[in-house]
CSV table of C-alpha atoms in Angstrom, one decimal:
chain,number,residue,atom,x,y,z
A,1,UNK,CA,86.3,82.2,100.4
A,2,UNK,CA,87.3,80.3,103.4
A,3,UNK,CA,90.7,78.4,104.2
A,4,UNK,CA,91.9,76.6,106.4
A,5,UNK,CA,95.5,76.4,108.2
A,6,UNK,CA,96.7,73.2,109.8
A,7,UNK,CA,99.9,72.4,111.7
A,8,UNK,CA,100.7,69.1,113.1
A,9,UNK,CA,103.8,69.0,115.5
A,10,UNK,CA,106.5,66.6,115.5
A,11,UNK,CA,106.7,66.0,119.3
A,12,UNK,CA,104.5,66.8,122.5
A,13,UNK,CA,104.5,70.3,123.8
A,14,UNK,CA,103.5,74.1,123.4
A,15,UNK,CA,103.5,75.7,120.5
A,16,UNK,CA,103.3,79.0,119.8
A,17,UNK,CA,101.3,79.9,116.3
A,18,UNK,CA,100.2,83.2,114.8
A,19,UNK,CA,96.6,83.4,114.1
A,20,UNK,CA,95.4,85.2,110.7
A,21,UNK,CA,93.8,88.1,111.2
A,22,UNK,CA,92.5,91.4,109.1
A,23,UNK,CA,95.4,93.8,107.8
A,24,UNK,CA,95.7,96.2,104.6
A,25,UNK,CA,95.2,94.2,101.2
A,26,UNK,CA,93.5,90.9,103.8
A,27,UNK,CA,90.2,90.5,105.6
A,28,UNK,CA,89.5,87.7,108.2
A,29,UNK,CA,86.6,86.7,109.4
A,30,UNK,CA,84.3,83.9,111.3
A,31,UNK,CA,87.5,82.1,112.1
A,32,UNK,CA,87.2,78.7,114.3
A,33,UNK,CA,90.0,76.7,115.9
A,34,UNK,CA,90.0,73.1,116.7
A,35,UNK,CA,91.5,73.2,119.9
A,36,UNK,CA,91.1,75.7,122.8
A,37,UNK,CA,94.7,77.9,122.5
A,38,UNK,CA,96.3,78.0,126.7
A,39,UNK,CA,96.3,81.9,126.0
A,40,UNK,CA,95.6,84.4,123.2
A,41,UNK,CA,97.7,87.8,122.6
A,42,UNK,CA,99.1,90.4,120.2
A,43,UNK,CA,102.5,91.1,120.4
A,44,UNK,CA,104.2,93.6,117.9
A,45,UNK,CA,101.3,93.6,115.6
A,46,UNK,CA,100.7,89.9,115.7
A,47,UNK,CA,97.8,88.0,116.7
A,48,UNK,CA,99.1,84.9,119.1
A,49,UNK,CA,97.9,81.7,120.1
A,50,UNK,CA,99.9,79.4,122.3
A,51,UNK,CA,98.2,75.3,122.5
A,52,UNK,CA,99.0,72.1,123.9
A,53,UNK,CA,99.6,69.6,121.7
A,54,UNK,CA,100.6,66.3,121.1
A,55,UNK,CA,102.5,64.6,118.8
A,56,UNK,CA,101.2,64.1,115.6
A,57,UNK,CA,98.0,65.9,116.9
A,58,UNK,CA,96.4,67.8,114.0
A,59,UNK,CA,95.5,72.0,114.8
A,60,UNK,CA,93.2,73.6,112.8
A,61,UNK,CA,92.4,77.1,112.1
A,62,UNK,CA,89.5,77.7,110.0
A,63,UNK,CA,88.8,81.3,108.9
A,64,UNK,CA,87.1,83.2,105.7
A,65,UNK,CA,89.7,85.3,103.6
A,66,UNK,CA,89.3,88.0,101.4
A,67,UNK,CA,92.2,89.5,99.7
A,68,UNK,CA,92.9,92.0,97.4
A,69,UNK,CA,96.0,93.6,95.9
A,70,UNK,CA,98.2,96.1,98.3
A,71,UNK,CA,99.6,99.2,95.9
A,72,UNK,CA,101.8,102.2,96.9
A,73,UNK,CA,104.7,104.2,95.5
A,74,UNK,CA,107.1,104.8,98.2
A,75,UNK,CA,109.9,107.5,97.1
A,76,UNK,CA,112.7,104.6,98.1
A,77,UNK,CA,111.1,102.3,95.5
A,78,UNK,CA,112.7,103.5,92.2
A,79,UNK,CA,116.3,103.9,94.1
A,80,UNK,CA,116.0,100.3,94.3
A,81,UNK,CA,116.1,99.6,90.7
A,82,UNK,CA,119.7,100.1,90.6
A,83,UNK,CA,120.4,97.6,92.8
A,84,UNK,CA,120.4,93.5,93.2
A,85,UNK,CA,117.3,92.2,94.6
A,86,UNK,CA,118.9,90.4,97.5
A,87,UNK,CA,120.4,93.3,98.5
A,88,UNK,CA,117.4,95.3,98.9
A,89,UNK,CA,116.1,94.4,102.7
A,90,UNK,CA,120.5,95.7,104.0
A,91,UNK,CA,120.1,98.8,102.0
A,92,UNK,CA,116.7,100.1,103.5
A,93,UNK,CA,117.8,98.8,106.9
A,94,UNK,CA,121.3,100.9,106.2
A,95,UNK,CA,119.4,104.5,105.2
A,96,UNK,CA,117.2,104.1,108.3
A,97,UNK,CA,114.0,102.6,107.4
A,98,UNK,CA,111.8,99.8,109.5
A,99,UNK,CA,112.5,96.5,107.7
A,100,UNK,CA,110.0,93.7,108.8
A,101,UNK,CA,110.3,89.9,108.1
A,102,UNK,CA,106.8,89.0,106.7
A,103,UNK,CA,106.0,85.5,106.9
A,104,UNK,CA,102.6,83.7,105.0
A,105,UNK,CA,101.6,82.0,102.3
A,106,UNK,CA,100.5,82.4,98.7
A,107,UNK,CA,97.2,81.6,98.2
A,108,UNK,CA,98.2,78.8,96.2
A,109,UNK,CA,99.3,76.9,99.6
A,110,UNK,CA,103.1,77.5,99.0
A,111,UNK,CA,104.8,79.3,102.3
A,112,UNK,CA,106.2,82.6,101.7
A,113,UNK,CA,108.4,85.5,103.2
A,114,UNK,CA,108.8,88.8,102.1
A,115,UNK,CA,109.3,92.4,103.4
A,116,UNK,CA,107.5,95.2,105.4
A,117,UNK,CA,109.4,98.7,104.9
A,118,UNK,CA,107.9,101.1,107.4
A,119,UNK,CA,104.8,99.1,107.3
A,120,UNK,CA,104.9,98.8,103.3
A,121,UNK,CA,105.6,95.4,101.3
A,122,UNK,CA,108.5,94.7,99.5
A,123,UNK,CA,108.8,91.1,97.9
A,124,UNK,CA,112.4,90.6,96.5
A,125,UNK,CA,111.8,87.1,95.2
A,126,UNK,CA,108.6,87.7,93.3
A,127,UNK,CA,110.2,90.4,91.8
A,128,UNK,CA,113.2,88.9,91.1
A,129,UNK,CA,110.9,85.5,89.8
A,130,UNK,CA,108.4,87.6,87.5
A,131,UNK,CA,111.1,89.1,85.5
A,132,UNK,CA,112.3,85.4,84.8
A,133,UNK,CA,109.0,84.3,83.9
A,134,UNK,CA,105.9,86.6,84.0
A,135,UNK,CA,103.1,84.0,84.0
A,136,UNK,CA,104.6,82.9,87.2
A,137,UNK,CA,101.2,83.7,89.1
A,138,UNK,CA,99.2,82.8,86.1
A,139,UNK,CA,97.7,79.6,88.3
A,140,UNK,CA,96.6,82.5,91.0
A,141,UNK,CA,94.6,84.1,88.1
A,142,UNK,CA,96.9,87.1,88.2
A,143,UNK,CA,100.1,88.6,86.0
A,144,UNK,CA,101.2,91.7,88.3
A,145,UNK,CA,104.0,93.7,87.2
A,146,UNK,CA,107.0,93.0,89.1
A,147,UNK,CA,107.3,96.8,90.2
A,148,UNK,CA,104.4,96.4,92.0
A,149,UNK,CA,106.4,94.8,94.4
A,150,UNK,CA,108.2,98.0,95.5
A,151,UNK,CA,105.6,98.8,97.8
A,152,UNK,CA,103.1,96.6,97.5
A,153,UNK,CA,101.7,93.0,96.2
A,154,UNK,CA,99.1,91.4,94.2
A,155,UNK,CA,96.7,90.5,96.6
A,156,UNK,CA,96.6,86.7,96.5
A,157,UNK,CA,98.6,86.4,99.7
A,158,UNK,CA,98.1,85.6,103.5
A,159,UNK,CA,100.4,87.3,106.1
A,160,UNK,CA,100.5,85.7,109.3
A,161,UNK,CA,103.2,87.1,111.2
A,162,UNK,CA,106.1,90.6,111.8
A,163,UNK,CA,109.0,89.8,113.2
A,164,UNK,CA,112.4,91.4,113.3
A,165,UNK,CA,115.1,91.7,110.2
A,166,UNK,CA,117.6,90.2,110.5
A,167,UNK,CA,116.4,87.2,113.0
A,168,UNK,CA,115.7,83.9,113.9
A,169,UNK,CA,113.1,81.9,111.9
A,170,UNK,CA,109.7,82.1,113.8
A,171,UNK,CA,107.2,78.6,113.6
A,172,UNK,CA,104.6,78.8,111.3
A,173,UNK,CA,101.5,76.7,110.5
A,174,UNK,CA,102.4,73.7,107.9
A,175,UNK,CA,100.0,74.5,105.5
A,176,UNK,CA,97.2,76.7,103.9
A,177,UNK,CA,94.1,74.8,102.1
A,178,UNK,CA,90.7,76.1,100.7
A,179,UNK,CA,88.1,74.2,101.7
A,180,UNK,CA,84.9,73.5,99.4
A,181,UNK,CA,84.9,71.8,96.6
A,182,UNK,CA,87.1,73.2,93.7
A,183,UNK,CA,86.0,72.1,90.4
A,184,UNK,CA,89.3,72.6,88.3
A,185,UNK,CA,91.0,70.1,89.9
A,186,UNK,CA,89.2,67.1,88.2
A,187,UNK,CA,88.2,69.3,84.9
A,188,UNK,CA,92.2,69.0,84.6
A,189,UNK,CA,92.2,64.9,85.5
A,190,UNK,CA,89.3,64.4,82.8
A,191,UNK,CA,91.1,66.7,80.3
A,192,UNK,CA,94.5,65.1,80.7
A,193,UNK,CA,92.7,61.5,80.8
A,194,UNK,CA,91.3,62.4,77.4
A,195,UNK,CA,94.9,63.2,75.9
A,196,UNK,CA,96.4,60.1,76.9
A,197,UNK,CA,93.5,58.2,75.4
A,198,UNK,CA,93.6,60.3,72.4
A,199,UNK,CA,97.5,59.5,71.8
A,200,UNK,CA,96.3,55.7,72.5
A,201,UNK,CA,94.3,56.1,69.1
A,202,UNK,CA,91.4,56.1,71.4
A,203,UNK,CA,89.7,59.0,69.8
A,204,UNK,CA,87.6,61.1,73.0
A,205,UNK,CA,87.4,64.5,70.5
A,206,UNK,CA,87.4,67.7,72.8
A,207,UNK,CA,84.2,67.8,74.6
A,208,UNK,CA,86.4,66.5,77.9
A,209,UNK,CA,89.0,69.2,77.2
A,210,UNK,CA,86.6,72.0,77.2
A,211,UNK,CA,85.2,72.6,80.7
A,212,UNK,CA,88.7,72.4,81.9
A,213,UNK,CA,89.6,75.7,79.1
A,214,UNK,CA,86.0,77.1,80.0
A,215,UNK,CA,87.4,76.9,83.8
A,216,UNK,CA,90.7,78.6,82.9
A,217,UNK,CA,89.2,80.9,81.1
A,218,UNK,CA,87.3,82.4,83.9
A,219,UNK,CA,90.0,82.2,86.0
A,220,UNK,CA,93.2,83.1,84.2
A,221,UNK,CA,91.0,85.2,81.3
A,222,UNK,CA,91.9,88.8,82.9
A,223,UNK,CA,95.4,88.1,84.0
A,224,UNK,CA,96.0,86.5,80.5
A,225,UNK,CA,95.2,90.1,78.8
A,226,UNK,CA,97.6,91.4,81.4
A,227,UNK,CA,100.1,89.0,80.5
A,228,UNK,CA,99.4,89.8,77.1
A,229,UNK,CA,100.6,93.4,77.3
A,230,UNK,CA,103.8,92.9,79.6
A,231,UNK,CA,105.1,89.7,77.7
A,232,UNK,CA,103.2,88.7,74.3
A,233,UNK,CA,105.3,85.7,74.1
A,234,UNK,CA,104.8,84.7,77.3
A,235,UNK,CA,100.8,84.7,76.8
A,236,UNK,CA,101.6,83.2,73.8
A,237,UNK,CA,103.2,80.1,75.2
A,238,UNK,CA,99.8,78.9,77.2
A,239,UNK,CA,97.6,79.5,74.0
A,240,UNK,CA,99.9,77.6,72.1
A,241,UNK,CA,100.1,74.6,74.2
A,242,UNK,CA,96.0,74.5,74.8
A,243,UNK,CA,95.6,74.7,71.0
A,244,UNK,CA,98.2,71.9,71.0
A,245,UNK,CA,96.3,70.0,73.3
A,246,UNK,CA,92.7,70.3,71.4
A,247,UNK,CA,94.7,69.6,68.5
A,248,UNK,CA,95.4,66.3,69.7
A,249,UNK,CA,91.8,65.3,70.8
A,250,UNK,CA,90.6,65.9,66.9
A,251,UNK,CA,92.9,65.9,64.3
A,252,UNK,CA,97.1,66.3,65.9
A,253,UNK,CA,99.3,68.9,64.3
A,254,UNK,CA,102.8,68.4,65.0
A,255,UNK,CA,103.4,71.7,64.0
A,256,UNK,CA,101.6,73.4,67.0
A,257,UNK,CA,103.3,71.3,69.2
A,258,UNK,CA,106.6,72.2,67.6
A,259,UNK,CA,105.8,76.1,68.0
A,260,UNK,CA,104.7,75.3,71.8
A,261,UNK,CA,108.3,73.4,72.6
A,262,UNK,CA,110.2,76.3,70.4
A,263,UNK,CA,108.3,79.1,72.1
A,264,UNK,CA,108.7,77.1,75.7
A,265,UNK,CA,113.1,76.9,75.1
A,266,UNK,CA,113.0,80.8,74.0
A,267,UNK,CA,111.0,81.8,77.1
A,268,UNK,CA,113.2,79.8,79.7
A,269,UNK,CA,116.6,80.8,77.6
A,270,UNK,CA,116.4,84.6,77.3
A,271,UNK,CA,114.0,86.4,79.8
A,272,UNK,CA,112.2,89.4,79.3
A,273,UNK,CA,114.2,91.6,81.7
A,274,UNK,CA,116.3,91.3,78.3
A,275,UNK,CA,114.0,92.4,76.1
A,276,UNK,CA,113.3,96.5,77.2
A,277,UNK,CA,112.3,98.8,80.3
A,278,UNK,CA,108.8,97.3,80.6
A,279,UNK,CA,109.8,96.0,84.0
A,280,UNK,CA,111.8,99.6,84.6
């Protein structure tokens, strides 16, 4: 799939930017940059590109991307268990290991920083995020365990750039975009469109809800089995609220939305970390 970074500065200058390039669990190809960089170099494992710009000038990297999830089982991964997320990166970097500052995005366009532990990921936040809610990454069309983050992610990321732990925040590009047309995007438009109209009394039935669940389906299917097997009610929570929604095309029952809203309060209220050693 290709993507496409873009930074635009806020005042005339240099700027130094970190192209993408192929590393374990990423593969970057054909990539093509709107403006000729003043200099191209690695440093410390980075590729670097330094550019003139001016302000308000758009920079563009285009670039096709394929991904897929990072796993290993380092021996300092359980040890962490026992201890606060936070606290993780001061604890490695105490016993002697490399820590890394990895900085990206999710594929979803959201920025992101995490970890690299003698070269190996380590993603605090996700971990720490996924045990509070496990369909977290259900948009990304995955439901990873969270102990897959001792070590290693689930492969719907971007890293850009290494740089020191502890240290100073690095500049980064401003955002991460896919380019072609995507066709969920106006699937969900039309499908929403069709629930106001059918709480109007303006009946649509569910024929403009359905490419939008045949979308999700293909997308989210998988990671909604997985989801299935770490937190039932969790999985349980989408299903609810789609069978809420077809409901209300045809023929509403209230009582599928009450079970949704119910199901939605539990969820946020008590998370699963409470519930067993599934997430160790």
């Amino acid at each position: 799939m290709r993507y496409a970074l873009r930074f635009r500065p806020l005042a005339s200058g240099e700027y130094l930017l970190p192209l993408p390039q192929t590393l374990p669990g990423q593969e970057v190809g054909e990539v093509f940059l709107s403006h000729k960089p003043l200099e191209v170099y690695e440093a410390q494992g980075n590729l670097l590109a330094r550019f003139a710009l001016e302000e308000g000038e758009a920079l563009e990297a285009r670039f096709r991307l394929r991904t897929a999830p990072f796993r290993a089982s380092p021996p300092w991964g359980q040890a962490l268990l026992r201890e606060p997320p936070e606290a993780w990166p001061g604890i490695l970097a105490h016993r002697g290991h490399r820590v890394e500052k990895a900085l990206g995005f999710l594929l979803s366009g959201k920025p992101h920083t995490w970890f690299l532990v003698d070269g190996l990921p380590l993603d605090p936040l996700l971990f720490q995020a996924l045990r509070e809610n496990p369909a977290l990454l259900l948009p990304l069309g995955v439901a990873p365990d969270p102990r897959g983050y001792l070590g290693g992610h689930e492969g719907k990321r971007l890293l850009l750039l290494k740089t020191p732990w502890p240290g100073e925040e690095e500049p980064l590009w401003g955002e991460l975009k896919p380019l072609g047309l995507d066709p969920l995007p106006p699937a969900r438009a039309l499908a929403f469109l069709s629930l106001g109209a059918s709480a109007l009394g303006l009946s649509t039935g569910p024929w403009p809800y359905l490419p939008y669940l045949a979308l999700l389906a293909l997308r989210q299917g998988p990671a909604l089995k997985d989801l299935l097997r770490q937190s039932p009610r969790h999985a349980l929570e989408s299903l609810l609220f789609h069978a809420f929604a077809l409901s209300v095309t045809t023929e509403v029952r209230p009582e599928l939305g009450l079970a949704y809203l119910g199901l939605l309060f539990w969820n946020r209220t008590r998370p699963p970390w409470r519930e067993g050693p599934h997430l160790g």
